[in-house]
Amino acid sequence: MTKHVPLEKHPENPGRIKVLVDRLDKQGFRVEYVSRNVDVQEAQKIASRIHARGYIQYLEKLSRYNYSIVDEDTYLTIDSMELAYTTFQTSYELALSLNEPVFYVSRPPGHHAGRGGKAMRAPSQGFCLLNNAGATVLGFKDRGLTRIAIIDFDVHHGNGTMEIFYDEKILQVDLHQHPDTLYPYTGYPFEIGEGEGYGFKANLVFNPFTGDDVYLRVLSMVQELLEGFNPEALVVSAGFDGFLNDGLSDLRLTEASYEALGRLIRGLEAPTLIILEGGYSVGLTRGVESFLNGLTGREVNYAASKTLRATEVEEIVRINEKTILKIRKKAIG
Ligand SMILES: [Zn+2]
């Protein structure tokens, strides 16, 4: 985790992992450190199942230099690919073997990386190199599991993951700040998949200043949807950047929402890999801690924050309810 270091100040840096792990240590969560050497050829083989070969070659080429800029948000250093492959391959291998929820504290994040890098016309690939959630799906598939669900609760739309599986019968629930108001400006409610994947994609959107009150109402509908789908395996893109004042978004989520997310995932009782996506300051401490309290069934009562624009509350709930009802018909019947 000490690799892939930005030259200048950048929100995605090794310090994130230290802040997060220190907090978990203090709270008495068991943190297991994994050290491994990546098999680059093997990782490339797996990566080429969801990324274009040309894209992987492009990243390889950039990584010969000490420091490169992939785009305005995304940097690449001489050891970045080693870390990206390690995270990618470890996600795949964990999915092959795990039977209970595992929270894989890893970087760089991956959910903005599509088949060829930038996905769904996003302006950049938002700190992401290889799609780790995608690798996890492949791992679950390779052990013969077919009813797979992905929950992405990073505050930004998981456009890379959405693009990669858009025409597959994988249930994807992506909760994010409304694309009119936040990067990557993708993931509208009307986008519900295509081909085999039609009706399996829920883009749930939240206006700026949404608080726990609204988020929790939508989460209870998400829970019903996922329970009805009854996944054999679950992939979670866990971003904690929707936490109030984490820095990169305008949502006002606090412990109450993250605890509820953890509890929801716990209740599904499926083999689950939770991968770290975003989260840059307070989300990595208070957000992660409350999420894990929910995931591990610790009883804590958190007060719910309120949505600032009260007049928008019912509208936000209604838009997302409509999406979930549409998906319900197709994905559950
Ligand atoms: Zn994010």
Coordinates of C-alpha atoms and ligand atoms in Angstrom, one line a residue:
M1 CA 0.0 0.0 0.0
T2 CA 3.0 2.3 0.1
K3 CA 3.3 2.1 -3.7
H4 CA 1.4 4.4 -6.2
V5 CA 2.4 7.7 -4.5
P6 CA 1.3 11.0 -6.1
L7 CA 4.0 13.6 -6.8
E8 CA 1.8 16.4 -5.5
K9 CA -1.1 16.7 -3.1
H10 CA -3.8 14.3 -4.2
P11 CA -6.8 12.8 -2.4
E12 CA -5.9 9.3 -3.4
N13 CA -2.7 8.5 -1.6
P14 CA -1.2 5.8 0.7
G15 CA -2.2 7.9 3.8
R16 CA -5.8 6.9 3.3
I17 CA -5.1 3.3 4.2
K18 CA -3.1 4.2 7.3
V19 CA -5.9 6.5 8.6
L20 CA -8.5 3.8 8.0
V21 CA -6.5 0.9 9.5
D22 CA -5.4 3.0 12.6
R23 CA -9.1 3.6 13.3
L24 CA -10.0 -0.1 13.0
D25 CA -7.1 -1.1 15.2
K26 CA -8.4 1.4 17.9
Q27 CA -11.9 0.1 17.6
G28 CA -10.8 -3.5 18.1
F29 CA -11.5 -4.8 14.6
R30 CA -9.3 -7.7 13.5
V31 CA -7.1 -6.4 10.7
E32 CA -5.2 -9.1 8.8
Y33 CA -2.3 -8.0 6.7
V34 CA -1.7 -9.8 3.4
S35 CA 1.6 -9.6 1.7
R36 CA 2.0 -11.2 -1.8
N37 CA 3.8 -11.1 -5.0
V38 CA 1.6 -10.6 -7.9
D39 CA 1.7 -12.8 -11.0
V40 CA 1.6 -10.1 -13.6
Q41 CA 0.9 -12.3 -16.6
E42 CA -1.9 -14.0 -14.7
A43 CA -3.4 -10.7 -13.6
Q44 CA -3.2 -9.4 -17.2
K45 CA -5.0 -12.5 -18.4
I46 CA -7.8 -11.9 -15.9
A47 CA -7.9 -8.2 -16.7
S48 CA -8.2 -8.8 -20.4
R49 CA -11.6 -10.4 -19.7
I50 CA -13.1 -7.1 -18.7
H51 CA -10.6 -4.5 -20.1
A52 CA -9.5 -3.9 -23.7
R53 CA -6.0 -5.3 -24.4
G54 CA -5.1 -2.0 -25.9
Y55 CA -6.0 -0.2 -22.6
I56 CA -3.8 -2.6 -20.5
Q57 CA -0.9 -2.1 -23.0
Y58 CA -1.4 1.7 -22.7
L59 CA -1.1 1.5 -18.9
E60 CA 1.9 -0.7 -19.2
K61 CA 3.5 1.8 -21.5
L62 CA 2.9 4.7 -19.2
S63 CA 4.3 2.8 -16.2
R64 CA 7.7 2.7 -17.8
Y65 CA 8.1 6.4 -16.8
N66 CA 8.6 7.6 -13.3
Y67 CA 5.4 9.6 -13.3
S68 CA 2.6 9.9 -15.9
I69 CA -0.7 11.6 -16.1
V70 CA -3.5 9.4 -17.4
D71 CA -6.0 12.3 -17.3
E72 CA -6.7 15.3 -15.1
D73 CA -7.6 13.2 -12.1
T74 CA -5.5 10.0 -12.5
Y75 CA -1.8 9.6 -12.1
L76 CA 0.5 6.6 -12.7
T77 CA 3.9 6.0 -11.3
I78 CA 6.6 3.4 -12.0
D79 CA 5.2 1.0 -9.3
S80 CA 1.5 1.8 -9.8
M81 CA 0.7 -1.2 -12.0
E82 CA 2.3 -3.5 -9.6
L83 CA -0.1 -2.3 -6.9
A84 CA -3.1 -2.2 -9.4
Y85 CA -2.5 -5.8 -10.5
T86 CA -2.1 -6.9 -6.9
T87 CA -5.3 -5.4 -5.8
F88 CA -7.1 -6.7 -8.9
Q89 CA -5.8 -10.2 -8.6
T90 CA -6.4 -10.4 -4.9
S91 CA -10.0 -9.3 -5.4
Y92 CA -10.4 -12.1 -7.9
E93 CA -8.8 -14.7 -5.7
L94 CA -10.7 -13.7 -2.6
A95 CA -13.9 -14.1 -4.6
L96 CA -12.8 -17.6 -5.5
S97 CA -12.6 -18.8 -1.9
L98 CA -14.4 -16.6 0.6
N99 CA -17.7 -17.7 2.2
E100 CA -18.4 -14.8 4.6
P101 CA -18.1 -11.1 4.2
V102 CA -14.5 -9.8 3.8
F103 CA -13.7 -6.1 3.7
Y104 CA -10.7 -5.8 1.5
V105 CA -8.9 -2.5 2.4
S106 CA -7.2 -1.7 -0.9
R107 CA -6.2 0.9 -3.4
P108 CA -6.2 2.2 -6.0
P109 CA -10.0 2.3 -6.4
G110 CA -11.4 0.8 -9.5
H111 CA -15.1 1.5 -10.2
H112 CA -14.6 4.3 -12.7
A113 CA -12.4 2.2 -14.9
G114 CA -14.4 0.8 -17.8
R115 CA -13.4 -1.5 -20.6
G116 CA -11.1 1.0 -22.2
G117 CA -10.5 3.4 -19.3
K118 CA -12.9 6.2 -19.3
A119 CA -16.5 4.9 -19.2
M120 CA -19.9 6.2 -20.3
R121 CA -18.4 9.5 -21.6
A122 CA -17.0 10.5 -18.2
P123 CA -14.3 13.2 -18.4
S124 CA -11.7 11.1 -16.6
Q125 CA -11.2 7.7 -14.9
G126 CA -11.3 9.3 -11.5
F127 CA -8.2 7.8 -9.8
C128 CA -9.0 4.3 -11.1
L129 CA -6.7 2.0 -13.2
L130 CA -8.2 -1.6 -13.2
N131 CA -11.7 -2.5 -12.1
N132 CA -11.5 -4.5 -8.9
A133 CA -15.2 -5.0 -8.6
G134 CA -15.1 -6.5 -12.1
A135 CA -12.3 -8.9 -11.0
T136 CA -14.5 -9.9 -8.0
V137 CA -17.4 -10.7 -10.3
L138 CA -15.1 -12.9 -12.5
G139 CA -13.9 -14.7 -9.4
F140 CA -17.5 -15.5 -8.3
K141 CA -18.4 -16.6 -11.8
D142 CA -15.4 -18.9 -12.0
R143 CA -16.5 -20.7 -9.0
G144 CA -19.8 -21.4 -10.6
L145 CA -22.0 -18.7 -9.0
T146 CA -24.5 -17.1 -11.3
R147 CA -26.9 -15.0 -9.3
I148 CA -24.6 -12.1 -8.6
A149 CA -25.4 -8.7 -7.2
I150 CA -23.2 -5.6 -7.0
I151 CA -23.9 -2.7 -4.6
D152 CA -21.9 0.4 -5.2
F153 CA -22.5 3.0 -2.5
D154 CA -19.6 5.3 -3.3
V155 CA -21.0 8.8 -3.7
H156 CA -19.8 8.9 -7.3
H157 CA -21.5 6.7 -10.0
G158 CA -19.6 3.4 -10.6
N159 CA -19.6 4.1 -14.3
G160 CA -16.8 1.7 -15.1
T161 CA -18.4 -1.3 -13.4
M162 CA -21.8 -0.3 -14.9
E163 CA -20.4 -0.2 -18.4
I164 CA -18.6 -3.5 -18.1
F165 CA -21.7 -5.4 -17.0
Y166 CA -24.4 -3.3 -18.6
D167 CA -25.7 -6.1 -20.8
E168 CA -25.3 -8.9 -18.3
K169 CA -27.9 -10.4 -15.9
I170 CA -26.0 -9.1 -12.9
L171 CA -28.1 -7.0 -10.5
Q172 CA -26.4 -3.7 -10.0
V173 CA -27.6 -1.2 -7.5
D174 CA -25.6 2.1 -7.6
L175 CA -26.4 4.8 -5.1
H176 CA -24.8 8.1 -6.0
Q177 CA -25.1 11.9 -6.0
H178 CA -27.2 13.1 -8.9
P179 CA -25.1 13.0 -12.1
D180 CA -26.2 16.6 -13.0
T181 CA -24.3 17.7 -9.9
L182 CA -21.2 15.5 -9.5
Y183 CA -18.5 13.7 -11.4
P184 CA -18.5 11.4 -13.4
Y185 CA -21.8 12.9 -14.6
T186 CA -23.2 9.5 -15.5
G187 CA -25.8 7.1 -14.0
Y188 CA -29.3 8.4 -14.7
P189 CA -32.4 6.7 -13.3
F190 CA -33.6 5.8 -16.9
E191 CA -30.5 3.8 -17.5
I192 CA -31.6 0.3 -16.5
G193 CA -29.4 -2.0 -18.6
E194 CA -29.6 -3.4 -22.1
G195 CA -29.9 -6.8 -23.8
E196 CA -29.7 -9.6 -21.1
G197 CA -29.0 -6.9 -18.5
Y198 CA -32.2 -4.9 -19.2
G199 CA -34.0 -4.3 -15.9
F200 CA -31.0 -5.4 -13.8
K201 CA -29.4 -2.0 -13.3
A202 CA -30.7 0.5 -10.7
N203 CA -29.1 4.0 -10.7
L204 CA -30.4 5.6 -7.5
V205 CA -29.7 9.3 -7.3
F206 CA -29.5 11.8 -4.5
N207 CA -29.6 15.6 -4.8
P208 CA -27.0 17.7 -3.1
F209 CA -27.6 18.1 0.7
T210 CA -29.4 14.7 1.0
G211 CA -29.2 13.5 4.6
D212 CA -29.6 10.1 6.3
D213 CA -33.4 10.6 6.6
V214 CA -33.9 10.2 2.8
Y215 CA -31.0 7.8 2.2
L216 CA -32.4 5.4 4.9
R217 CA -35.8 5.4 3.3
V218 CA -34.3 4.4 -0.1
L219 CA -32.1 1.8 1.6
S220 CA -35.0 0.0 3.0
M221 CA -36.4 -0.4 -0.6
V222 CA -32.9 -1.5 -1.7
Q223 CA -32.9 -4.1 1.0
E224 CA -36.3 -5.5 -0.2
L225 CA -35.0 -5.6 -3.7
L226 CA -31.9 -7.5 -2.8
E227 CA -33.7 -9.9 -0.5
G228 CA -36.1 -10.7 -3.3
F229 CA -33.2 -11.2 -5.7
N230 CA -31.5 -13.4 -3.1
P231 CA -27.9 -13.2 -4.5
E232 CA -25.6 -16.2 -4.4
A233 CA -22.7 -13.8 -4.2
L234 CA -22.3 -10.1 -3.5
V235 CA -19.8 -7.5 -4.6
V236 CA -19.7 -4.2 -2.7
S237 CA -18.0 -1.1 -4.0
A238 CA -17.6 0.6 -0.7
G239 CA -17.0 4.3 -1.0
F240 CA -17.2 6.5 2.1
D241 CA -17.0 9.9 0.3
G242 CA -20.8 10.6 0.8
F243 CA -20.0 11.2 4.4
L244 CA -20.7 14.8 5.5
N245 CA -17.6 16.9 4.9
D246 CA -15.5 14.0 3.5
G247 CA -14.6 16.6 0.9
L248 CA -15.5 15.5 -2.6
S249 CA -19.3 15.6 -2.6
D250 CA -22.4 17.4 -1.3
L251 CA -24.3 14.7 0.5
R252 CA -24.8 14.9 4.3
L253 CA -24.6 11.2 5.2
T254 CA -23.4 10.3 8.6
E255 CA -23.0 7.1 10.7
A256 CA -26.7 6.2 10.5
S257 CA -26.5 5.5 6.7
Y258 CA -23.2 3.6 6.8
E259 CA -24.3 1.5 9.7
A260 CA -27.5 0.7 7.8
L261 CA -25.5 -0.3 4.7
G262 CA -23.4 -2.7 6.8
R263 CA -26.5 -4.2 8.4
L264 CA -28.1 -4.6 5.0
I265 CA -25.1 -6.5 3.6
R266 CA -24.9 -8.6 6.7
G267 CA -28.6 -9.6 6.4
L268 CA -28.1 -11.0 2.9
E269 CA -25.9 -13.8 4.2
A270 CA -24.1 -14.3 0.9
P271 CA -20.4 -14.7 0.1
T272 CA -19.4 -11.1 -0.1
L273 CA -16.3 -9.1 -1.0
I274 CA -16.4 -5.5 0.0
I275 CA -13.8 -3.4 -1.8
L276 CA -12.7 0.0 -0.8
E277 CA -13.4 2.7 -3.5
G278 CA -13.5 6.3 -2.3
G279 CA -13.4 8.0 1.0
Y280 CA -10.8 10.7 1.7
S281 CA -11.0 12.0 5.2
V282 CA -13.8 11.6 7.8
G283 CA -15.5 8.9 5.8
L284 CA -12.5 6.7 6.3
T285 CA -12.8 6.9 10.0
R286 CA -16.4 7.5 11.1
G287 CA -17.9 6.1 7.9
V288 CA -15.9 2.9 7.9
E289 CA -16.3 2.3 11.6
S290 CA -20.1 2.7 11.6
F291 CA -20.3 0.5 8.4
L292 CA -18.4 -2.3 10.1
N293 CA -20.5 -1.9 13.3
G294 CA -23.5 -2.7 11.1
L295 CA -21.7 -5.4 9.2
T296 CA -20.6 -7.2 12.3
G297 CA -23.9 -6.7 14.2
R298 CA -22.6 -4.4 16.9
E299 CA -25.5 -2.5 18.5
V300 CA -25.1 1.2 18.2
N301 CA -27.8 3.8 17.9
Y302 CA -26.9 6.7 15.5
A303 CA -29.0 9.7 15.0
A304 CA -30.1 10.4 11.4
S305 CA -29.0 13.6 9.8
K306 CA -31.7 15.7 7.9
T307 CA -31.9 16.6 4.3
L308 CA -31.3 20.4 4.0
R309 CA -33.7 21.1 1.2
A310 CA -36.8 19.7 2.8
T311 CA -39.0 20.4 -0.2
E312 CA -37.0 17.9 -2.3
V313 CA -37.4 15.0 0.1
E314 CA -40.5 13.4 -1.3
E315 CA -39.3 13.9 -4.9
I316 CA -36.0 12.1 -4.3
V317 CA -37.7 9.2 -2.6
R318 CA -40.2 8.9 -5.4
I319 CA -37.7 8.9 -8.3
N320 CA -35.8 6.1 -6.6
E321 CA -38.9 4.2 -5.7
K322 CA -39.9 4.3 -9.4
T323 CA -36.5 2.9 -10.5
I324 CA -36.6 0.1 -7.9
L325 CA -40.2 -0.9 -8.9
K326 CA -39.1 -1.1 -12.5
I327 CA -36.1 -3.3 -11.6
R328 CA -38.1 -5.4 -9.3
K329 CA -40.4 -6.6 -12.1
K330 CA -37.6 -7.7 -14.3
A331 CA -35.0 -9.0 -11.8
I332 CA -37.3 -10.7 -9.4
G333 CA -40.6 -11.2 -11.4
Ligands
ZN1 ZN -16.1 8.3 -5.0

